[in-house]
Short mmCIF file of C-alpha atoms and ligand atoms in Angstrom, two decimals:
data_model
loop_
_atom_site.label_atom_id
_atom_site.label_comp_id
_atom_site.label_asym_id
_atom_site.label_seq_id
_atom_site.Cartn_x
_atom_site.Cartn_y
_atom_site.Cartn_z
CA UNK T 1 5.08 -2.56 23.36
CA UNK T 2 4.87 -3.89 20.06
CA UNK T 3 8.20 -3.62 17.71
CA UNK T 4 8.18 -4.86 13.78
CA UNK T 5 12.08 -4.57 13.41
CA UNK T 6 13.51 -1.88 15.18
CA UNK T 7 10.39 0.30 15.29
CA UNK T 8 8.28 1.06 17.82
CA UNK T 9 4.68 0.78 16.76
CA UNK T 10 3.35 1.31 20.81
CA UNK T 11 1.03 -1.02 22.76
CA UNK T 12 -1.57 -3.11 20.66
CA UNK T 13 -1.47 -0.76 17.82
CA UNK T 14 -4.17 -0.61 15.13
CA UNK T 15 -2.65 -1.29 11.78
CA UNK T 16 -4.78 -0.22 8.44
CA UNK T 17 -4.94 -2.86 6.11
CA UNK T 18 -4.19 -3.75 2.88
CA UNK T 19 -6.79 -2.96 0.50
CA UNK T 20 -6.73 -2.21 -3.38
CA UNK T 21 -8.34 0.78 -4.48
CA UNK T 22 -8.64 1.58 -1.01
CA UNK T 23 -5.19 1.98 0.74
CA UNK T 24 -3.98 4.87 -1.28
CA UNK T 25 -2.42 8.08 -0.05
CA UNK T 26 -5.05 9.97 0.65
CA UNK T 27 -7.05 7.34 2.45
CA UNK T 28 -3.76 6.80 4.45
CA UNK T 29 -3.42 10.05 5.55
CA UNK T 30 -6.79 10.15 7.01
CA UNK T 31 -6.14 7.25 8.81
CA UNK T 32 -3.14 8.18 10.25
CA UNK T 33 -4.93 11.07 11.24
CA UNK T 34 -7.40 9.17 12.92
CA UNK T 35 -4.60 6.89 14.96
CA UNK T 36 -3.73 4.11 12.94
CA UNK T 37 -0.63 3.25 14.47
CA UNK T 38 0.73 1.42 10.86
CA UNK T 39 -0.38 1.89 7.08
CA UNK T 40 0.03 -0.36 4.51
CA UNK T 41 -0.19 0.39 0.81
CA UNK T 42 -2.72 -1.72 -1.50
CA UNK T 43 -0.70 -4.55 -2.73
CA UNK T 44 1.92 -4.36 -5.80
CA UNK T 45 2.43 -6.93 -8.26
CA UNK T 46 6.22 -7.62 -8.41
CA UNK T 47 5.44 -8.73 -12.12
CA UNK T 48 3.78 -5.26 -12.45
CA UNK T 49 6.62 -3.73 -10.48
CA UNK T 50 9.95 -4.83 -12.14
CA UNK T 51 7.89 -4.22 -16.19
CA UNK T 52 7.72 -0.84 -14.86
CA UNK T 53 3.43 -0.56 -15.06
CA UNK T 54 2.80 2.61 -14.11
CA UNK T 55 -0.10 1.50 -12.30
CA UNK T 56 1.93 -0.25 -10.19
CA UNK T 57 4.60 2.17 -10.00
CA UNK T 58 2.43 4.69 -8.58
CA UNK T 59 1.40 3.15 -5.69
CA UNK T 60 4.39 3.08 -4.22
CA UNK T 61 3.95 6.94 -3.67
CA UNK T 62 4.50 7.34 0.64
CA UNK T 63 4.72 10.63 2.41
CA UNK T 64 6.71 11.38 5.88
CA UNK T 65 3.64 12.24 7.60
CA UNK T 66 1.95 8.55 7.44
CA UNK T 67 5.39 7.14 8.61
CA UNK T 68 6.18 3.96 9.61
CA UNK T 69 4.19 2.53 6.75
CA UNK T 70 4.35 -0.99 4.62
CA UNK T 71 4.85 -1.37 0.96
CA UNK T 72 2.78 -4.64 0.52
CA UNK T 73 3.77 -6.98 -2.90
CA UNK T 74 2.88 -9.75 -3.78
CA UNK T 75 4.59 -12.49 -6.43
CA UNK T 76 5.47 -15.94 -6.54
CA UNK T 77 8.58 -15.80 -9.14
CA UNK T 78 11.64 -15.55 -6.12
CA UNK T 79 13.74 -13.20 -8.91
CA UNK T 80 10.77 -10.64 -9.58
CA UNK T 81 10.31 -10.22 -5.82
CA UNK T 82 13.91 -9.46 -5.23
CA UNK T 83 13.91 -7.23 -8.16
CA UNK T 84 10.90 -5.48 -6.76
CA UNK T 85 12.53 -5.44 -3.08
CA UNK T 86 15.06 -3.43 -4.72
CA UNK T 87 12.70 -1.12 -6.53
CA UNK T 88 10.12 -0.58 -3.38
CA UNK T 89 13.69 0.23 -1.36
CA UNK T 90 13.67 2.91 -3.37
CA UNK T 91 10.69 4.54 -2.63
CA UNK T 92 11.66 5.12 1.39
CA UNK T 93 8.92 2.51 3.15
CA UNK T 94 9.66 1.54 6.62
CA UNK T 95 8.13 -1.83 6.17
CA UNK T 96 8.29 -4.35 3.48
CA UNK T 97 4.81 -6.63 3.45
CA UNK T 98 4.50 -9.69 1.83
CA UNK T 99 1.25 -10.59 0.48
CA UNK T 100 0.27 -14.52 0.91
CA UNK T 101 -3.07 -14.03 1.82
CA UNK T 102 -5.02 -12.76 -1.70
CA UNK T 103 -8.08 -15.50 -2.08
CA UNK T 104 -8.55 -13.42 -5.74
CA UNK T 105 -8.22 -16.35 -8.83
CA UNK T 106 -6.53 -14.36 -10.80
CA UNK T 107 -3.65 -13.98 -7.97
CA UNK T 108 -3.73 -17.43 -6.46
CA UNK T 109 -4.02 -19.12 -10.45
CA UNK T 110 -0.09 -18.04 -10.33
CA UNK T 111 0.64 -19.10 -6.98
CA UNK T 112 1.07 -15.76 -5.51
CA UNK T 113 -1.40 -14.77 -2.97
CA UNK T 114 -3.23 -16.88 -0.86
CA UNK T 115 -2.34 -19.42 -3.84
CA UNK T 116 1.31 -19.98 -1.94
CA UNK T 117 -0.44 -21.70 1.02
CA UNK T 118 -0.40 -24.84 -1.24
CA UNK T 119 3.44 -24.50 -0.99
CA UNK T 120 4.49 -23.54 2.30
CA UNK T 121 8.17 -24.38 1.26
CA UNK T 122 7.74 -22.30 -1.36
CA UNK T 123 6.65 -19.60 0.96
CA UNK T 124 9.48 -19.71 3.63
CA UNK T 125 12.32 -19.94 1.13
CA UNK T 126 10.68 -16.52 -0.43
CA UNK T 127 10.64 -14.94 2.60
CA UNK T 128 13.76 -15.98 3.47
CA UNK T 129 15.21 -14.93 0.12
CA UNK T 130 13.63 -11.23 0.67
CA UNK T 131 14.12 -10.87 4.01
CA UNK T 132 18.31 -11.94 3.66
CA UNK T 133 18.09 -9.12 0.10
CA UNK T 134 17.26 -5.94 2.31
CA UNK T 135 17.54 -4.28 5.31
CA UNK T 136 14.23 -3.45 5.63
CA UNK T 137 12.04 -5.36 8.37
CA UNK T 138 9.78 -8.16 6.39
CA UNK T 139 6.46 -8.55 6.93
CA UNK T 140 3.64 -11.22 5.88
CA UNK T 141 0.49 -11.21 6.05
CA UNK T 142 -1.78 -14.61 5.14
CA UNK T 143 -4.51 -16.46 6.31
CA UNK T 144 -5.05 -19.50 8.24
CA UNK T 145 -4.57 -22.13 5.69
CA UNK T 146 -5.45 -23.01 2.02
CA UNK T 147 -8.51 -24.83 3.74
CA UNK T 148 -10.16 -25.94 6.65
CA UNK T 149 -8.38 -29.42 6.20
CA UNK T 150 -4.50 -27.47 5.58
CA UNK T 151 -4.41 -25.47 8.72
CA UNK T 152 -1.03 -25.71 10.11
CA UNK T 153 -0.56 -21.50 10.86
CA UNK T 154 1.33 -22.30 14.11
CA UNK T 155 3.92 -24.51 12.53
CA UNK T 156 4.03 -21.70 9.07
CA UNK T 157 4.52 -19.14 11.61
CA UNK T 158 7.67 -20.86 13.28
CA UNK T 159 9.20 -21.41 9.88
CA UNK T 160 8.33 -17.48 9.02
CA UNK T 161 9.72 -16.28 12.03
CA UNK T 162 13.19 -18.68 11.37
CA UNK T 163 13.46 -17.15 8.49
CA UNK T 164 13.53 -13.61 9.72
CA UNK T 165 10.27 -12.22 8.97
CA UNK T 166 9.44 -9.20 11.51
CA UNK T 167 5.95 -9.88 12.10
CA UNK T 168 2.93 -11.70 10.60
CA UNK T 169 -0.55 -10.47 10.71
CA UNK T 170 -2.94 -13.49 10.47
CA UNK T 171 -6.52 -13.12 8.40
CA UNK T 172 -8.26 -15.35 10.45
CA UNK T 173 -10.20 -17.17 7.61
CA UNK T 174 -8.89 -19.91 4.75
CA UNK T 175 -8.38 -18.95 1.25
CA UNK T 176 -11.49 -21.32 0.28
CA UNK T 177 -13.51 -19.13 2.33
CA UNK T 178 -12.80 -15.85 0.58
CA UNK T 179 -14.68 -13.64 2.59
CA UNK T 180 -17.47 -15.83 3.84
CA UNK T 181 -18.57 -16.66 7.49
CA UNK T 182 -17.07 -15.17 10.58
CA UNK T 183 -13.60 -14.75 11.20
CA UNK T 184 -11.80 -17.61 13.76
CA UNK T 185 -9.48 -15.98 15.93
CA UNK T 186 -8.80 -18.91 18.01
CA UNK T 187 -6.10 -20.78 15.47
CA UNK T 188 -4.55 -16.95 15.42
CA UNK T 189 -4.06 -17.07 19.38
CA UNK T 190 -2.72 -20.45 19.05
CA UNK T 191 0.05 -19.06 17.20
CA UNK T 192 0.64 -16.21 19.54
CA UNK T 193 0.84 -18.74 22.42
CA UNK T 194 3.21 -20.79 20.97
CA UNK T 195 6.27 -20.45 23.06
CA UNK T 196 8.70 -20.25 20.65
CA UNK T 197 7.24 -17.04 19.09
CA UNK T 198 8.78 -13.58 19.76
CA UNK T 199 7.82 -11.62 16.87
CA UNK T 200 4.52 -9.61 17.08
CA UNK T 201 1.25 -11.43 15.79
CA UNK T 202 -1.36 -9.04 14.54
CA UNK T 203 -5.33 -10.01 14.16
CA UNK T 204 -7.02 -9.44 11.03
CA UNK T 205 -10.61 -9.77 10.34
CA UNK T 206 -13.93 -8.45 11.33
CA UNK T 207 -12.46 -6.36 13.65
CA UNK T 208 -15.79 -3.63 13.19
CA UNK T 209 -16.28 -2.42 16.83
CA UNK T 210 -14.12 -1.47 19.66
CA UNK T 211 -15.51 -4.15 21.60
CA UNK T 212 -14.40 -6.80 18.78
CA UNK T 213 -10.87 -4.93 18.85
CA UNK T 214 -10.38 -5.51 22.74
CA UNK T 215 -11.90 -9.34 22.77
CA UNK T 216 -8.87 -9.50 20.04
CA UNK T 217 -6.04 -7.89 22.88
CA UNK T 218 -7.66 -9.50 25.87
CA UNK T 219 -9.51 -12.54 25.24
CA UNK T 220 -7.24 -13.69 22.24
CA UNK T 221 -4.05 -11.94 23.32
CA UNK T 222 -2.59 -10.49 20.67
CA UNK T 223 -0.12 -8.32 20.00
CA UNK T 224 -2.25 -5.30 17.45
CA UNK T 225 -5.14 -5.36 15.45
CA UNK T 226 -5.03 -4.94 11.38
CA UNK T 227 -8.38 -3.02 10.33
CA UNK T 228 -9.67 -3.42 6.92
CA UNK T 229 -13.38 -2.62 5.65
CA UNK T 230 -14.49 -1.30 9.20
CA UNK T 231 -12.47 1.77 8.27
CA UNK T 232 -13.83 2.24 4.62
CA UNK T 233 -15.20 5.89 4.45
CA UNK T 234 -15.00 5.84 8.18
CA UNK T 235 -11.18 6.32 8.97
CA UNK T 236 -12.59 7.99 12.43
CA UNK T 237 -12.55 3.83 13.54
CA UNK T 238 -9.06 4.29 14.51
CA UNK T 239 -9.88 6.91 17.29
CA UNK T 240 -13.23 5.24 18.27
CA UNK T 241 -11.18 2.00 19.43
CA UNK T 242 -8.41 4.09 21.13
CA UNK T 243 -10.71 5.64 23.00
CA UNK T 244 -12.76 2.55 24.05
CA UNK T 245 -9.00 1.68 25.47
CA UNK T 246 -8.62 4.00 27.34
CA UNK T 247 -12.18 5.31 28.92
CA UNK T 248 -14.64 2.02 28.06
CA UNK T 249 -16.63 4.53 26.59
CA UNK T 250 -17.88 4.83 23.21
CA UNK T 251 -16.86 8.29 21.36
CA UNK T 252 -20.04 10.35 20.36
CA UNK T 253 -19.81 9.45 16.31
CA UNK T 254 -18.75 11.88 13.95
CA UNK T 255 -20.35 15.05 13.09
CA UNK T 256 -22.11 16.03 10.02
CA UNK T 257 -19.23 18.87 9.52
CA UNK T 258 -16.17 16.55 10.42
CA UNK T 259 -17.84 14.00 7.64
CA UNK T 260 -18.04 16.69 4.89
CA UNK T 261 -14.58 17.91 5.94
CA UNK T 262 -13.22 14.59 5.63
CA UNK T 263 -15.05 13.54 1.95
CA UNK T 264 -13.93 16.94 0.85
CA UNK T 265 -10.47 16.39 1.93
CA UNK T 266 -10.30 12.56 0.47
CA UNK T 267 -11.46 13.67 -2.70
CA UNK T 268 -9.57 16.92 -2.86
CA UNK T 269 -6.75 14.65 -2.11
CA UNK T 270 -7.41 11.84 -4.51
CA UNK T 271 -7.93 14.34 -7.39
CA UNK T 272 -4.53 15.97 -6.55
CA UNK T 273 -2.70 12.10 -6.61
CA UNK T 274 -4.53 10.35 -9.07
CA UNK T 275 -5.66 13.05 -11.35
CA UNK T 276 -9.57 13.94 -11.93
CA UNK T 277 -11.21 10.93 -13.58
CA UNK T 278 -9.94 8.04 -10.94
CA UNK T 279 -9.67 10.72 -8.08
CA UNK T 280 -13.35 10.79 -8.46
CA UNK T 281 -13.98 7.21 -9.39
CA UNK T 282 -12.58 6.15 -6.46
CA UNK T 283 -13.16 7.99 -3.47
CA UNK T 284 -16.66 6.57 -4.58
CA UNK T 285 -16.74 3.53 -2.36
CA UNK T 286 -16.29 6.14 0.66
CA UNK T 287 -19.32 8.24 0.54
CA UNK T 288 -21.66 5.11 1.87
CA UNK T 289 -20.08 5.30 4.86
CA UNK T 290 -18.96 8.65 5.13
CA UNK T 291 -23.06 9.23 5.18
CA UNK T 292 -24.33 6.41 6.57
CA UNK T 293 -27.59 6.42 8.78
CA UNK T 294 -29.38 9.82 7.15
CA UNK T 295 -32.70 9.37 5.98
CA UNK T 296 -33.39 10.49 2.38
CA UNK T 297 -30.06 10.79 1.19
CA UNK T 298 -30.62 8.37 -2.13
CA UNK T 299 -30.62 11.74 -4.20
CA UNK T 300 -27.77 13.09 -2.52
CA UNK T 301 -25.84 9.60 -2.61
CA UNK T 302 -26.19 9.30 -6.44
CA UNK T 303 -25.23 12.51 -7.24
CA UNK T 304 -21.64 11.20 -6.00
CA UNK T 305 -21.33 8.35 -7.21
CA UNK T 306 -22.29 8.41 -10.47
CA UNK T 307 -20.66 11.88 -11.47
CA UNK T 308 -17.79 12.11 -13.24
CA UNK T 309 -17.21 15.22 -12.82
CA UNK T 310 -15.63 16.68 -9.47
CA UNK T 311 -17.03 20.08 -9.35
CA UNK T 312 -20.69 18.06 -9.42
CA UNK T 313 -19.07 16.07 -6.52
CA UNK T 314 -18.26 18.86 -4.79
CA UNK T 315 -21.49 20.29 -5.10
CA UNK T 316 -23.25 17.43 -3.60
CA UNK T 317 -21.20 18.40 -0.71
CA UNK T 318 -22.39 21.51 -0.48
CA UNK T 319 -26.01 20.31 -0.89
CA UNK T 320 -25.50 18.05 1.58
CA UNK T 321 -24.61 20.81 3.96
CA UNK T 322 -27.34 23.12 3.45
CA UNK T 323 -29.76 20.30 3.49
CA UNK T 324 -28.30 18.61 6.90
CA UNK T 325 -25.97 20.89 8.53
CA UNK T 326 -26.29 19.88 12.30
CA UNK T 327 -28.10 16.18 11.98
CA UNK T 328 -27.08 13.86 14.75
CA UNK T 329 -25.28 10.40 13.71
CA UNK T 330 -26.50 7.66 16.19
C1 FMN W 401 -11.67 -3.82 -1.03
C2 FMN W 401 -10.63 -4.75 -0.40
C3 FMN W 401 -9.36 -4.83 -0.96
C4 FMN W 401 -8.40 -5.65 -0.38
N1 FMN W 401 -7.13 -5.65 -0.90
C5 FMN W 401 -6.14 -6.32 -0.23
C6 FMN W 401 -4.76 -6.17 -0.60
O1 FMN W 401 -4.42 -5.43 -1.54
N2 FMN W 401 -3.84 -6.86 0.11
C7 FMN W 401 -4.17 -7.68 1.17
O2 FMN W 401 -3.30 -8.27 1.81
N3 FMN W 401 -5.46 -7.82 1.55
C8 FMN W 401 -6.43 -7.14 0.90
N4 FMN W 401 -7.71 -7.21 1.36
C9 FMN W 401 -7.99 -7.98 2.58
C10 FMN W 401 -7.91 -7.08 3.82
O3 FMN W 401 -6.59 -6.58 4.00
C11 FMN W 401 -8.33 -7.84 5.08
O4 FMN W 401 -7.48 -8.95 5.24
C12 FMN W 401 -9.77 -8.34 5.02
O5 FMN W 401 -10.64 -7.34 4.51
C13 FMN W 401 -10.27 -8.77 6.40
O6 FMN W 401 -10.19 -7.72 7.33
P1 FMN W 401 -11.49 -6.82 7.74
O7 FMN W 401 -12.55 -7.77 8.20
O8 FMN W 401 -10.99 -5.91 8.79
O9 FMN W 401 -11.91 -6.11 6.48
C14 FMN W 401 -8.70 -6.43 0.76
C15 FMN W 401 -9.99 -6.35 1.30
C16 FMN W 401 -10.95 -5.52 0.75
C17 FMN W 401 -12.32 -5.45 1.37
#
């Protein structure tokens, strides 16, 4: 059994990453839906947060029903990420995630981000300085060094865990590698096997079948899996991987029906959060995946993603159900 703080998040659970744009309420609540064990929000600029932005004031919207979920923020000035502790304590979140992991320039140019793995220092006494200002469990979430050469995650892990922090899920690539080649879980399990660790160490990256998701618990050994873009308009990834737990078979994929329900629902939900215009803008990045694998469906495809208008949305739906009602997903 896993535990970040004093809550129970169950054995190897399947945590939904952080992802801008992507991680938002209504995304979250299909997940949770689905059986991710934790959500995170997209991350928060503390700059944003203590200005009072309403863009990043709004995404520290939670609900009950995704419960125990993260409010992720990321900063590198120590005073406006206290500030912002106190202002995301507001908002109810079970977890507070630090974000040290963000490869974006724009992020890591101020030394937030992924940028704070060139001061590891810099990085402990932050957490430290958080985790001592609330009562909230702290967690961080980075990658395996600034690059290949700076890899020392075992001995930033120690110090992290000194410090307090609750839990550390571990991108398994550098911040000089953005996104590029495959993900190296071995350096993660290295910090998992270091004795002196306690605190749970979750997996992160490429984690895009059930099979990858149990190599992570059984070959690698730790302690939950993090899923990011494997879940993008396909929050049923959640369920699939539970169920690959616990028969070692592979869930029939979702039907037609259960695919319009759930891009009705996100959109229907986005449009009630975020209002019409970015309801609509972005749920876009869904519908690939909500649809993938039917032939033909270019027409149908455009139609959502270049309307601005919901009702047109909505009636792409519907013409996607008269024209496909009962195909079968391979
Ligand atoms: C669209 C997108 C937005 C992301 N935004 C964030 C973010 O806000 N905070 C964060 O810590 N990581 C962010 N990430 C990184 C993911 O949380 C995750 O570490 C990465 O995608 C690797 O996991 P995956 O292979 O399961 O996608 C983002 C990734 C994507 C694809």
């Amino acid at each position: 059994m896993a535990k970040i703080g004093n809550i129970d998040v169950g054995g190897f659970p399947l945590l939904l990453a952080p992802m801008e744009d992507v991680s938002d309420p209504p995304f979250r609540a299909l997940c949770k839906e689905q059986g991710a064990d934790v959500v995170y929000t997209e991350f928060i600029s503390s700059e944003g947060l203590i200005r009072d932005a309403a863009k990043s004031v709004m995404k520290l919207d939670i609900y009950e029903k995704e419960r125990p979920v993260g409010i992720q923020i990321f900063g590198a000035n120590l005073e406006s990420m206290l500030q912002s502790v106190e202002i995301v304590e507001k908002s109810g979140p079970d977890i507070i995630d630090i974000n040290f992991g963000c490869p974006v320039k724009k992020v890591v140019s101020k030394g937030a981000g992924a940028g704070i793995l060139k001061d590891i220092p810099l990085m402990v006494s932050l957490t430290e300085a958080m985790v001592k200002h609330t009562k909230l469990p702290i967690t961080v979430k980075t990658r395996l060094g600034w690059d290949q050469d700076s890899i020392k995650i075992v001995e930033v892990a120690e110090r992290l865990q000194d410090v307090g922090a609750s839990a550390i899920s571990i991108h398994g690539r550098t911040r000089v590698q953005m996104y590029k080649g495959d993900a190296n879980w071995a350096p993660i399990a290295e910090v998992k096997n270091n004795p002196r660790m306690h605190i749970p160490i979750f997996g992160n990256g490429d984690v895009d079948t059930p099979e990858r998701a149990m190599e992570m618990r059984d070959k690698f050994g730790l302690d939950g899996a993090m899923i990011g873009r494997a879940s993008i308009g396909y929050p049923w990834f959640f369920k699939e991987v539970k169920h690959y737990f616990r028969t070692g078979e592979h869930l029939p994929p979702p039907t037609m029906e259960e695919r319009l329900d759930a891009a009705r629902r996100h959109l229907q939900m986005a449009i009630d959060w975020k209002g019409e215009k970015l309801g609509v803008f972005e749920t876009r990045r869904h519908y690939t995946n909500y649809f993938k694998g039917i032939p033909h469906f270019k027409e149908y495809r455009q139609k959502m993603v270049t309307s601005d208008d919901a009702a047109d949305v909505f009636a792409a739906f519907d013409e996607v159900e008269k024209e496909f009602s009962g195909y079968e997903f391979v």
